[in-house]
Coordinates of C-alpha atoms in Angstrom, one line a residue:
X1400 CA 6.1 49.7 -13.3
X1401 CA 5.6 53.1 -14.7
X1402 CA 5.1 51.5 -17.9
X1403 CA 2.3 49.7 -16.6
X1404 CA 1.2 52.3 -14.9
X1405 CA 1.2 54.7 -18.0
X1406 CA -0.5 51.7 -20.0
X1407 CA -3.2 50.9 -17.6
X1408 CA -4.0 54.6 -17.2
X1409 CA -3.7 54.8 -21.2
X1410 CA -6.3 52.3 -21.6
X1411 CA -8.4 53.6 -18.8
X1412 CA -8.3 56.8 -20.5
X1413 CA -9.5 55.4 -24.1
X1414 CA -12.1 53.7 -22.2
X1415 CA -13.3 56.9 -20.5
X1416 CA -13.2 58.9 -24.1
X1417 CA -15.2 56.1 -25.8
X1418 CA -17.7 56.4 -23.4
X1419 CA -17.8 59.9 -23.2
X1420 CA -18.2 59.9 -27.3
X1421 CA -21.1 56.9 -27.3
X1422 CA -22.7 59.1 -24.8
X1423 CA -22.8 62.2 -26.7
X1424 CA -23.9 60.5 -30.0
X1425 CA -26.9 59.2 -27.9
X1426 CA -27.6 62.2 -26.1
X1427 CA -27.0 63.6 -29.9
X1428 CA -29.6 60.3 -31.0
X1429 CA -32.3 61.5 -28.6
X1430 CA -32.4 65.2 -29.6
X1431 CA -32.5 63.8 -33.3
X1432 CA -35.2 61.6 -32.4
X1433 CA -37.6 64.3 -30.9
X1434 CA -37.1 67.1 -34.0
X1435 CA -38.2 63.8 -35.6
X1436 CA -41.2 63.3 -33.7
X1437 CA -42.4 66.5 -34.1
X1438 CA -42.1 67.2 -37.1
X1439 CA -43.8 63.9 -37.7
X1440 CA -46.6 65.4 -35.8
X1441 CA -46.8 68.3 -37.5
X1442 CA -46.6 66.1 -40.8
X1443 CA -50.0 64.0 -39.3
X1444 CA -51.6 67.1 -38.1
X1445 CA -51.6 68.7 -41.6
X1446 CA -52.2 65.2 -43.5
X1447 CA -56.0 65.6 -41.0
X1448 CA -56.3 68.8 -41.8
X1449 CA -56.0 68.3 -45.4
X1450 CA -57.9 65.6 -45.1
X1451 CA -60.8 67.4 -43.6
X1452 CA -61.0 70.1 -45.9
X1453 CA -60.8 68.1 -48.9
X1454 CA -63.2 64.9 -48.1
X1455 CA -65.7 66.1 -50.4
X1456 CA -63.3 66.4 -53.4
X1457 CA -61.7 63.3 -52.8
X1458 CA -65.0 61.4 -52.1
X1459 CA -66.0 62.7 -55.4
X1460 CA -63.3 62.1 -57.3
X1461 CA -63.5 57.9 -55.4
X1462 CA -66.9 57.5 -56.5
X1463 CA -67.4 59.8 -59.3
X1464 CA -64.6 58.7 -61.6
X1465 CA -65.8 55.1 -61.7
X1466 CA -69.4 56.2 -62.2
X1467 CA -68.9 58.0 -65.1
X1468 CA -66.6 55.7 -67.0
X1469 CA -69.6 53.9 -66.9
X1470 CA -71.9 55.7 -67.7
X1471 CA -69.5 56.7 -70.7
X1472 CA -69.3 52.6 -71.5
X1473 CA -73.5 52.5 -71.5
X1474 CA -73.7 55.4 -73.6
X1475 CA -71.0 54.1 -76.2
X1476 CA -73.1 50.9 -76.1
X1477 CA -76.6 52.6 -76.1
X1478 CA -74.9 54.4 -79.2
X1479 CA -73.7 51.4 -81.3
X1480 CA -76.7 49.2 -80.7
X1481 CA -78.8 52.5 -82.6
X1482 CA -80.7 53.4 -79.3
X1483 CA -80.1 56.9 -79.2
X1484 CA -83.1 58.2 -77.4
X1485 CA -85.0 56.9 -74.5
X1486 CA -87.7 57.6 -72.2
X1487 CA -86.5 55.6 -69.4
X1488 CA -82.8 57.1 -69.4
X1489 CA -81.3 54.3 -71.5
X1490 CA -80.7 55.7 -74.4
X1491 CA -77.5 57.7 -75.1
X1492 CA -78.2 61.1 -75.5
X1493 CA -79.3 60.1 -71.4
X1494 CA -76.5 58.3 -70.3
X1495 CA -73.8 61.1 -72.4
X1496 CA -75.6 63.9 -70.4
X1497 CA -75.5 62.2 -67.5
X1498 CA -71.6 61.8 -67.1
X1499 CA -71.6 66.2 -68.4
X1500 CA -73.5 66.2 -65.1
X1501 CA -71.3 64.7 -63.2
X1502 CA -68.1 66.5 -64.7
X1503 CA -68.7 68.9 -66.7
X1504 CA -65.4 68.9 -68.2
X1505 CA -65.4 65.4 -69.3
X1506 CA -64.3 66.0 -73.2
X1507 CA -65.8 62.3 -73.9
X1508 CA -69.4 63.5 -72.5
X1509 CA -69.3 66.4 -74.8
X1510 CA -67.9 64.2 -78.1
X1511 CA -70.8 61.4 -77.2
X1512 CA -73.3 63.9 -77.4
X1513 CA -72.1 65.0 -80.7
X1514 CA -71.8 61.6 -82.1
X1515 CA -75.1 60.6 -80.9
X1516 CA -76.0 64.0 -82.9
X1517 CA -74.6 63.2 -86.3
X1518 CA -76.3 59.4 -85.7
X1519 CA -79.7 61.1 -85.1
X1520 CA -79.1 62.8 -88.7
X1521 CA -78.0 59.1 -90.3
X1522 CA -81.1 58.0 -88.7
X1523 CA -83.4 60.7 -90.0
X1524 CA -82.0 60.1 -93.2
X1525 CA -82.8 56.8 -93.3
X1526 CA -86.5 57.0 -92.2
X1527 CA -87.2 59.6 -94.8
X1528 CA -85.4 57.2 -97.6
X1529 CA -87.5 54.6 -96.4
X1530 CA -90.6 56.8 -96.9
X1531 CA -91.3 56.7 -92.8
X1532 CA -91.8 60.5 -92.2
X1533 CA -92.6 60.5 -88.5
X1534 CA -89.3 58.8 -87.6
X1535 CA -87.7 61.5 -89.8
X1536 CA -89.3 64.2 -88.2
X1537 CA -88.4 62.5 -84.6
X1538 CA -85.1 61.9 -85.4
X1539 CA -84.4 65.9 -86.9
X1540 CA -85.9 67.4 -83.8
X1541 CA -83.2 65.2 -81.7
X1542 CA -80.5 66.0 -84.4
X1543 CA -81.2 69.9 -83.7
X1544 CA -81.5 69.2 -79.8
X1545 CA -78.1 67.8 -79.8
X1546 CA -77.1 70.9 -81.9
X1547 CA -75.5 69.0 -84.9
X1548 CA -74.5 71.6 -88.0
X1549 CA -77.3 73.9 -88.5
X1550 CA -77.2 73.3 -92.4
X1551 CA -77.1 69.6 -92.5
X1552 CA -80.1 69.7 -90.6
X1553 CA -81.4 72.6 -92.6
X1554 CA -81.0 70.1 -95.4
X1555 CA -82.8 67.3 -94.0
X1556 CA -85.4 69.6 -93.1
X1557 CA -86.2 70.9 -96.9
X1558 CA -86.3 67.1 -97.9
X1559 CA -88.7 66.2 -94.8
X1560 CA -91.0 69.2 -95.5
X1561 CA -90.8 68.6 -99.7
X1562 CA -91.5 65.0 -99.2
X1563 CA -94.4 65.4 -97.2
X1564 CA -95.7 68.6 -99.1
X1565 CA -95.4 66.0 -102.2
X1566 CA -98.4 63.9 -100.3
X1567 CA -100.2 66.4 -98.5
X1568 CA -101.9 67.6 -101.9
X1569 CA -101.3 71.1 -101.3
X1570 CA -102.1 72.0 -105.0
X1571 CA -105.6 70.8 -104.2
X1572 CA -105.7 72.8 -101.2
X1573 CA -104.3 76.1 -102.8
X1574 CA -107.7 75.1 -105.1
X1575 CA -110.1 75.8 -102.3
X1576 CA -108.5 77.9 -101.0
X1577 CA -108.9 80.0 -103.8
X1578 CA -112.6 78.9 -104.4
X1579 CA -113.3 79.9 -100.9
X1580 CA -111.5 83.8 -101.2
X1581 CA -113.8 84.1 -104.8
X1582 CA -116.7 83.2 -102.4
X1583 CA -115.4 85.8 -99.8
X1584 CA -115.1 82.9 -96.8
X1585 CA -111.9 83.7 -95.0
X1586 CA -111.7 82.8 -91.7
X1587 CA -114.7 81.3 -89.3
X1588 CA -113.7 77.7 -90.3
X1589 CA -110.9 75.2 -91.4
X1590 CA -112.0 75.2 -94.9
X1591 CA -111.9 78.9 -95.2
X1592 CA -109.3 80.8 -97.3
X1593 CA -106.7 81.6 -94.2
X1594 CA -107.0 78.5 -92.7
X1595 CA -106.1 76.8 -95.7
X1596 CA -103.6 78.7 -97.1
X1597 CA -101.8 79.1 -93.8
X1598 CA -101.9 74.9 -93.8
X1599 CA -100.2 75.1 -97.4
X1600 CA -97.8 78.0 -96.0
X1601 CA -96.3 75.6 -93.1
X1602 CA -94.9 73.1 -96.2
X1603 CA -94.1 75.6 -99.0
X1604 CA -93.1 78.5 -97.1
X1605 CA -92.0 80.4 -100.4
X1606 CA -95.2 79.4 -102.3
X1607 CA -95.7 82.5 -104.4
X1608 CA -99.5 81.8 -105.2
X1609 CA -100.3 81.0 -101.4
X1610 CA -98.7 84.6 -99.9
X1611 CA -100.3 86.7 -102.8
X1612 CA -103.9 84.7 -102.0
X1613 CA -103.2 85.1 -98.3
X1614 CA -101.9 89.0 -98.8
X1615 CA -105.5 89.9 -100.4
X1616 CA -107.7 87.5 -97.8
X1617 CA -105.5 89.4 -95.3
X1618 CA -106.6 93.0 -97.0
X1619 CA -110.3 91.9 -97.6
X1620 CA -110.6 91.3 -93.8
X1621 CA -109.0 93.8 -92.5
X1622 CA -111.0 96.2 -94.9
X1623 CA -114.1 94.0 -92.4
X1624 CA -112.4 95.5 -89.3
X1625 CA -112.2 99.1 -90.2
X1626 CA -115.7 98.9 -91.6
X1627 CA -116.8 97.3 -88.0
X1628 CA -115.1 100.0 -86.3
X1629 CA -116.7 102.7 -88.4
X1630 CA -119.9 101.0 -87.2
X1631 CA -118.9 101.3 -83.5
X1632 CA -118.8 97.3 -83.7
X1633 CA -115.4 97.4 -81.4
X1634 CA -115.4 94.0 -80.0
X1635 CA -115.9 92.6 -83.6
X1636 CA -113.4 94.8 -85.1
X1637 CA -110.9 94.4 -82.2
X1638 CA -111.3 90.3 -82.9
X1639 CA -110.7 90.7 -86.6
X1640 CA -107.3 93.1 -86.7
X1641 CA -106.1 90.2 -83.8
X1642 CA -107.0 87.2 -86.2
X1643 CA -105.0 89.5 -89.1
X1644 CA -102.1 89.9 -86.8
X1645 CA -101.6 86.6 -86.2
X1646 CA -101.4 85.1 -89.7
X1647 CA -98.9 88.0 -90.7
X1648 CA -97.8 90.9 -88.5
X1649 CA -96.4 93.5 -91.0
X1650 CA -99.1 93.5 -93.0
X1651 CA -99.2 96.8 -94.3
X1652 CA -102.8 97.5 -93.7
X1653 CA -102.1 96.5 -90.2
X1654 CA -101.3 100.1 -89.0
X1655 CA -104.5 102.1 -90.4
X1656 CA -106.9 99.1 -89.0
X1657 CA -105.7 99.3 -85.9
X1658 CA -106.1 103.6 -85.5
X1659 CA -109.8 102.9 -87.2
X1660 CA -109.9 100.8 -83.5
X1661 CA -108.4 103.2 -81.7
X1662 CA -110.7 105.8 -83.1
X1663 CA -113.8 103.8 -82.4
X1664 CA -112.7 103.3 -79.3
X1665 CA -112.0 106.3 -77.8
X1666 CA -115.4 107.5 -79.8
X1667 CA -117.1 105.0 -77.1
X1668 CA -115.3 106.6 -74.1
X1669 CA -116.4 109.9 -75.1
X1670 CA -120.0 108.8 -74.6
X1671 CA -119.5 107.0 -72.0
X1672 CA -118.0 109.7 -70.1
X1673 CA -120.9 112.1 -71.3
X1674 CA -123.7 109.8 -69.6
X1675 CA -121.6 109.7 -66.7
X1676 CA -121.4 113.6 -66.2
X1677 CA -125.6 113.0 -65.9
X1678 CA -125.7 110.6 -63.8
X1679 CA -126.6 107.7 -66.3
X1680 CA -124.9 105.0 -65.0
X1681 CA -126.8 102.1 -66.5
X1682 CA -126.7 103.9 -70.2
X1683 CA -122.5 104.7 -69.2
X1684 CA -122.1 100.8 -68.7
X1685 CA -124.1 100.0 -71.5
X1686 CA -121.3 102.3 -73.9
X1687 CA -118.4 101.4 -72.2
X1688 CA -118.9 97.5 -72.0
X1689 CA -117.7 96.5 -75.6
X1690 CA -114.9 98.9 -75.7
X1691 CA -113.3 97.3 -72.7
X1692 CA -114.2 93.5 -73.6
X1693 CA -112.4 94.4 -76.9
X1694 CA -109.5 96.9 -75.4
X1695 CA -109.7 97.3 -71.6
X1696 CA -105.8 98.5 -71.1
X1697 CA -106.8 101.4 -73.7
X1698 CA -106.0 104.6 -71.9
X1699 CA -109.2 106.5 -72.9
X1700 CA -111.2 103.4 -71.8
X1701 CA -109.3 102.6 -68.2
X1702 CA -110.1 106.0 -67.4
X1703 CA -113.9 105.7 -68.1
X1704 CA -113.4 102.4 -66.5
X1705 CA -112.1 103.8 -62.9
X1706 CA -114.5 106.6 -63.0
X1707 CA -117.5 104.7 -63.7
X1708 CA -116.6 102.1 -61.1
X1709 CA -115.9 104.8 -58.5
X1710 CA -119.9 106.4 -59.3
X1711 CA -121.2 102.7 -58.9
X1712 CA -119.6 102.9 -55.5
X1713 CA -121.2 106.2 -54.4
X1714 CA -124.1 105.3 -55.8
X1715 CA -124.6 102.2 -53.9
X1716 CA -124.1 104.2 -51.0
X1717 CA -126.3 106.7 -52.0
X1718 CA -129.2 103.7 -52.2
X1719 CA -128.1 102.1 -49.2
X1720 CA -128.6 105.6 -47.3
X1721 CA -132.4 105.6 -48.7
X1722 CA -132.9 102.3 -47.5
X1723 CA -132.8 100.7 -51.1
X1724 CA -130.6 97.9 -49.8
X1725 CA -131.2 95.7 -53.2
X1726 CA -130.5 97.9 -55.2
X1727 CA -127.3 99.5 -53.5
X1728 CA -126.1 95.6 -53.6
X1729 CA -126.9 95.6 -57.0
X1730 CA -124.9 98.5 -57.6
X1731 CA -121.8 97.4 -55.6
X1732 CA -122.0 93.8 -58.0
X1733 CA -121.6 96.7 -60.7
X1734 CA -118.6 98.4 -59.3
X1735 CA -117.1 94.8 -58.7
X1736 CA -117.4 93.9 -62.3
X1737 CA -115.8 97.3 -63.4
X1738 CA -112.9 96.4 -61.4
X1739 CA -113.5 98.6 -58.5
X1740 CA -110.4 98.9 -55.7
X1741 CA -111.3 95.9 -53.5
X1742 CA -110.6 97.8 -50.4
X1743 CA -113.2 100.5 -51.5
X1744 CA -115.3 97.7 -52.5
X1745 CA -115.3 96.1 -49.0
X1746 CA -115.3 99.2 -47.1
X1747 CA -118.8 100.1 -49.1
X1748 CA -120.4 96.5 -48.4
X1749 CA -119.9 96.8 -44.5
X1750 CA -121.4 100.1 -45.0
X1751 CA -124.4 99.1 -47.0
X1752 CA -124.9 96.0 -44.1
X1753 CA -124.4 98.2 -41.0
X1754 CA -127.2 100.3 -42.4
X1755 CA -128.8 97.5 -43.2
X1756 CA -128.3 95.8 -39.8
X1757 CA -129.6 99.1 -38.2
X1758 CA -132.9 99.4 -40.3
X1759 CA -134.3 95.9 -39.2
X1760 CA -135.0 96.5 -35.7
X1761 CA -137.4 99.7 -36.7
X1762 CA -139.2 96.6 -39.8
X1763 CA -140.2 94.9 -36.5
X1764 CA -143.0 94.9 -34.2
X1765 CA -142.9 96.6 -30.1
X1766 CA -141.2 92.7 -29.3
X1767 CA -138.3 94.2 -31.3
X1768 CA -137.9 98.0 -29.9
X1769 CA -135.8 96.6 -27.1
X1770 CA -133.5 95.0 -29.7
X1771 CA -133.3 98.3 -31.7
X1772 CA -132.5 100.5 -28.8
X1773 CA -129.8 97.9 -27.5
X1774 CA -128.6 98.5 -30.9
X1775 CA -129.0 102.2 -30.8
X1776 CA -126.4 102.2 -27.4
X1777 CA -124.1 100.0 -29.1
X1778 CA -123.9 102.6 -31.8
X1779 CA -123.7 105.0 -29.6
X1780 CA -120.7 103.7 -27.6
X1781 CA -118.5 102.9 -30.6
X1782 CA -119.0 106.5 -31.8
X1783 CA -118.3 107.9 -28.5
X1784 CA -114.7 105.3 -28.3
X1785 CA -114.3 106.5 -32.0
X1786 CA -114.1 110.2 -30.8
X1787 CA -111.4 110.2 -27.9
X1788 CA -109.6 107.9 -30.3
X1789 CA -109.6 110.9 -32.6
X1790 CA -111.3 109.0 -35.3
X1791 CA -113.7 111.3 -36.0
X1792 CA -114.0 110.8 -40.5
X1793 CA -111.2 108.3 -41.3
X1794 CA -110.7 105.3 -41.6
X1795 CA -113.4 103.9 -43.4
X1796 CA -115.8 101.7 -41.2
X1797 CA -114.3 102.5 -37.8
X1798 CA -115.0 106.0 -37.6
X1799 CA -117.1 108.2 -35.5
X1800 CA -118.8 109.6 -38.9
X1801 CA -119.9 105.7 -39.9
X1802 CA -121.4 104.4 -36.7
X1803 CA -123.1 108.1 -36.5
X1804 CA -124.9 107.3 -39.9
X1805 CA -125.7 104.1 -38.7
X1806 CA -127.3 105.5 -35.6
X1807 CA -129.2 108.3 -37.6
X1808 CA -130.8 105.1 -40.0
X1809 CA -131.8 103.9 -36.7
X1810 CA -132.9 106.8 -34.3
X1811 CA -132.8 109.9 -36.2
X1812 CA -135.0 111.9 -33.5
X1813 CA -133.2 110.9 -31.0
X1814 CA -131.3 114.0 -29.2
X1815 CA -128.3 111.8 -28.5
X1816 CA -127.7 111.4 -32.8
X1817 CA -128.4 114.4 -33.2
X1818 CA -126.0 116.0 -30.2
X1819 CA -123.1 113.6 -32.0
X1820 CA -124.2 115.0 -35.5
X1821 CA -123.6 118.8 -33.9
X1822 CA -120.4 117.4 -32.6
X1823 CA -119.1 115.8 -35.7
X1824 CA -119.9 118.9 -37.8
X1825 CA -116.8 120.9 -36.8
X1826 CA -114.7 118.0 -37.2
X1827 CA -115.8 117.5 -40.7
X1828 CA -115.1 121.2 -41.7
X1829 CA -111.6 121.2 -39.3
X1830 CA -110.7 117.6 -41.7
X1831 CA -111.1 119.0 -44.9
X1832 CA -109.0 122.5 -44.5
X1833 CA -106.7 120.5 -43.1
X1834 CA -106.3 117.8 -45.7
X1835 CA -106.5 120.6 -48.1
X1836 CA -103.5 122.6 -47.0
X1837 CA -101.7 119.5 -46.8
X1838 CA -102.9 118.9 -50.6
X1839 CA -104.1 115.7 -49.6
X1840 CA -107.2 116.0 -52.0
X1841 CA -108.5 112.6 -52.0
X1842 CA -108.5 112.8 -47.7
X1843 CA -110.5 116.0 -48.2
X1844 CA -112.7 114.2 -51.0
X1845 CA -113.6 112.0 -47.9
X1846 CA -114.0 114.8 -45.3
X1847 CA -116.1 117.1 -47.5
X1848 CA -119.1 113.9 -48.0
X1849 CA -118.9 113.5 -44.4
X1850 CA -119.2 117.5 -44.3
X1851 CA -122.4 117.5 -47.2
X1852 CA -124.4 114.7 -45.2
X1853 CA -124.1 115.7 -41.8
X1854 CA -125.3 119.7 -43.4
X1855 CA -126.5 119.6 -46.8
X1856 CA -127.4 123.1 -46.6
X1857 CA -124.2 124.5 -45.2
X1858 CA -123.8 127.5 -47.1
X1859 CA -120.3 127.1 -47.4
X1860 CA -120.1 123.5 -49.0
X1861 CA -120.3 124.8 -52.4
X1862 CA -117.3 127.4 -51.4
X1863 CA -115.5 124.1 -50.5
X1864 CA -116.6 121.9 -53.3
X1865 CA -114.8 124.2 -55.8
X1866 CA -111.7 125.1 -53.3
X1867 CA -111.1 121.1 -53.9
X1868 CA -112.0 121.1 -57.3
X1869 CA -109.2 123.8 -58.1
X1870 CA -106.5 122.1 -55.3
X1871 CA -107.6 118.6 -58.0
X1872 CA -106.4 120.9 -61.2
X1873 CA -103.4 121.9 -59.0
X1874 CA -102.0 119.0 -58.4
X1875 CA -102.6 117.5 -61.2
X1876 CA -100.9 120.3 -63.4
X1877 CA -97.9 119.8 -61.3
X1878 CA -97.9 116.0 -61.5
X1879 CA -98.5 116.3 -65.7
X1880 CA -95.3 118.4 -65.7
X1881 CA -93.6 115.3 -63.8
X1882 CA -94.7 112.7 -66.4
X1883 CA -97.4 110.8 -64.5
X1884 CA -100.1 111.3 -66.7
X1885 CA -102.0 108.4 -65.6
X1886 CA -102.5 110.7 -62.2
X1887 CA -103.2 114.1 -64.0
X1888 CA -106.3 112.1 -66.1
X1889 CA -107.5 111.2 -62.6
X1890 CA -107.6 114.7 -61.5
X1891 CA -109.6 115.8 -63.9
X1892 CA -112.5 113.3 -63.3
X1893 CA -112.5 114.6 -59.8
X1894 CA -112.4 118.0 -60.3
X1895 CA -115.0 117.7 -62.7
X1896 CA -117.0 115.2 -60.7
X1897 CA -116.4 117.6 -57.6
X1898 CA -117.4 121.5 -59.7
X1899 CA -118.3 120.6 -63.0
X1900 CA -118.5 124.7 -64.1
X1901 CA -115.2 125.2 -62.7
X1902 CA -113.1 127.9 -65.7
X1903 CA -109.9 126.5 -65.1
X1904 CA -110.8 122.9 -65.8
X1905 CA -111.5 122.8 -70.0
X1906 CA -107.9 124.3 -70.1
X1907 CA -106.6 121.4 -67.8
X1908 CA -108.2 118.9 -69.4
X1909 CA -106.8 120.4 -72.9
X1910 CA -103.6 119.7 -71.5
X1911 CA -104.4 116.1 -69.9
X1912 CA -105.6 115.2 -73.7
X1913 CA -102.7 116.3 -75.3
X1914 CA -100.8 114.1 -73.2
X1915 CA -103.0 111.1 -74.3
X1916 CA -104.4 110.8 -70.6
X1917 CA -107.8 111.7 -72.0
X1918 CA -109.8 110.8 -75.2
X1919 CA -110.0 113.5 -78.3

């Protein structure tokens, strides 16, 4: 009985410790299980990420890998079937670089290209051997595209350029050429001596004969050159050392031809600059024109240039103010073609056509006085708005001091002009002294005309035209020390243009010519 007892509760209790142990390795199977699944999460979240970040790469390498073994299989076929060029893209020089494109690191692209190199050689090769020099010539230009070994294509180049020197007849042409030197025809046609020789040059580049003929065609017309700039014959001369240049640009008479220019030049800008001093503007133009049509970037003749644009422009407004509107267009066309600023340009046009605008009403019958006088108020308002706006001289064509010239070409005799004129007067003198301390010279340039039109008898303009003209050689003197030379030339034009007589301006301009900002 206790047996039985002891067995039953023996198996009982193996029963109860199996189950305990099956329970604990499936509580033990679950926990497993979830570090599974979440690490397998964490697997699938990176894979997406990775995946993400790396589509383009992997969509290239899909589709590009297949694209350019095929484009490597055309090109290999393009190659052995002897199409090695092709308009369309067919050819394989096309279908090689295309694949580089795609992967630039493709080692086949690279040795395609080459191959198709050293085949463009074989083919040039042949063509000459077969006497077909256009192929050749095709078929070395590809060869040196492709960059096959300089000297095999050096090689084939000698050959290509004997073979056809060997039918051009270049002993014939070395014949007139010389006939045509003897007869002193060098270079105004073809059949002239440079022409010619040059032709003969371009196939037998170490033809002795040829470079000695073409040194002494070179020297005769150069010798032509300086003898046309001795003549003052600039534009010719300037032609001739250009056409020397161009055939052979160390020629050793290059260098004294081109000072003989330079020389001539400046010669021109001298007289230029002399008629401009009186006032000749026509006879200025007249000296200047062939020395910029053959050198306009020449420092001597840019200057002239800039200051004979700049008296075009006063002049035109000088005419416009005496009521000589064709004439003051006439000279504004002028200052256009010498390359006046366009903003000054513009600003003198609406000037000449304001007065122009005012002057018609006073052309017209007593039916137009009402016109003119609406015009006269007009005027009269905008100068009145232009003075509690302050803008009494500047800026150009909105100013009190414009629309009170346009009112005095319309009314002068009428008290209200000449009230405004009384009123501007001050303002002119305060503008310029204050422009002038503030060494803004070209400001007081401006505020000093305004000053001279509305008094031209003020005693104390010629006080303040050479006050400017000194503050001019001022600044200028300070900006030479700096470098800018380019400014320091301009200064002296207006300080000359402003007080001719002034004593401290030959000593200035000394210095400016020195620096190669002025003409000797």
């Amino acid at each position: 009985m206790d047996r039985n007892s002891r067995g039953a509760g023996g198996h009982g209790h193996d029963a109860l410790h199996r189950v305990r142990q099956e329970g604990r390795w499936w509580w033990l199977q679950a926990r497993h299980t979830r570090r599974i699944w979440r690490w397998a999460l964490l697997a699938a979240g990176v894979l997406f990420l990775a995946l993400i970040l790396l589509r383009k790469p992997l969509a290239d390498w899909f589709w590009d890998e297949p694209r350019i073994q095929q484009l490597l299989e055309q090109g290999d076929h393009a190659l052995a079937s002897g199409r090695l060029s092709a308009a369309d893209g067919t050819g394989a020089r096309e279908y090689f670089q295309a694949a580089l494109a795609l992967d630039n690191d493709r080692s086949q692209a690279r040795e395609g290209l080459a191959r198709t190199g050293m085949a463009a050689l074989q083919s040039g090769e042949l063509a000459l051997a077969g006497d077909d020099l256009d192929s050749a010539a095709e078929a070395l230009a590809l060869a040196r595209q492709l960059q096959v070994p300089q000297r095999a294509s050096d090689a084939l180049a000698r050959q290509l350029r004997a073979r056809r020197a060997a039918g051009a007849g270049l002993d014939v042409l070395l014949g007139q050429a010389r006939q045509a030197l003897a007869a002193g025809r060098l270079d105004d046609t073809p059949d002239d001596a440079l022409p010619l020789l040059q032709r003969v040059l371009e196939l037998r580049p170490l033809d002795v004969a040829a470079l000695e003929m073409r040194e002494d065609a070179l020297s005769d017309l150069l010798l032509r050159a300086r003898a046309a700039s001795e003549d003052g014959e600039v534009l010719q001369a300037a032609r001739l050392v250009q056409r020397a240049r161009a055939y052979d640009p160390g020629h050793a008479d290059l260098p004294a031809s081109q000072e003989a220019l330079s020389r001539a030049l400046e010669s021109r800008a001298r007289r230029a600059a002399n008629h401009l001093r009186r006032g000749r503007l026509d006879a200025a133009m007249e000296q200047l024109q062939p020395a910029q049509d053959a050198a306009g970037d020449e420092p001597s003749v840019a200057t002239q240039r800039e200051r004979l644009a700049a008296a075009l422009l006063k002049d035109a407004l000088r005419l416009a103010a005496d009521y000589r509107f064709d004439e003051a267009v006439s000279r504004l066309d002028d200052a256009q073609r010498w390359q006046v600023a366009p903003r000054d340009l513009a600003a003198a046009r609406q000037q000449v056509e304001r007065v122009r605008a005012g002057r018609q009403p006073q052309r017209g019958s007593g039916a137009r006085s009402g016109a003119g006088r609406q015009q006269l108020e007009r005027l009269l308002e905008r100068l009145g708005e232009a003075e509690a706006r302050g803008q009494l001289i500047a800026p150009p064509g909105a100013s009190a001091y414009d629309a009170l010239r346009e009112a005095q070409s319309l009314a002068p005799d009428d008290r209200r002009v000449a009230a405004a004129a009384k009123r501007l007067l001050p303002a002119s003198r305060h503008c310029f002294e204050d422009a002038l301390r503030e060494n803004r010279v070209q400001a007081a340039g401006a505020c000093l005309d305004a000053w001279q039109t509305l008094a031209p008898t003020d005693s104390g303009i010629g006080r303040a035209r050479n006050r400017l003209a000194l503050r001019w050689v001022a600044v200028g003197s300070e900006r030479l020390g700096s470098g800018d030379v380019a400014f320091a030339a301009r200064a002296a034009a207006q300080a000359r243009l402003w007080q001719p007589a002034l004593a401290e301006l030959p000593a200035f301009e000394a210095r400016v010519r020195q620096a190669g900002g002025l003409p000797p």
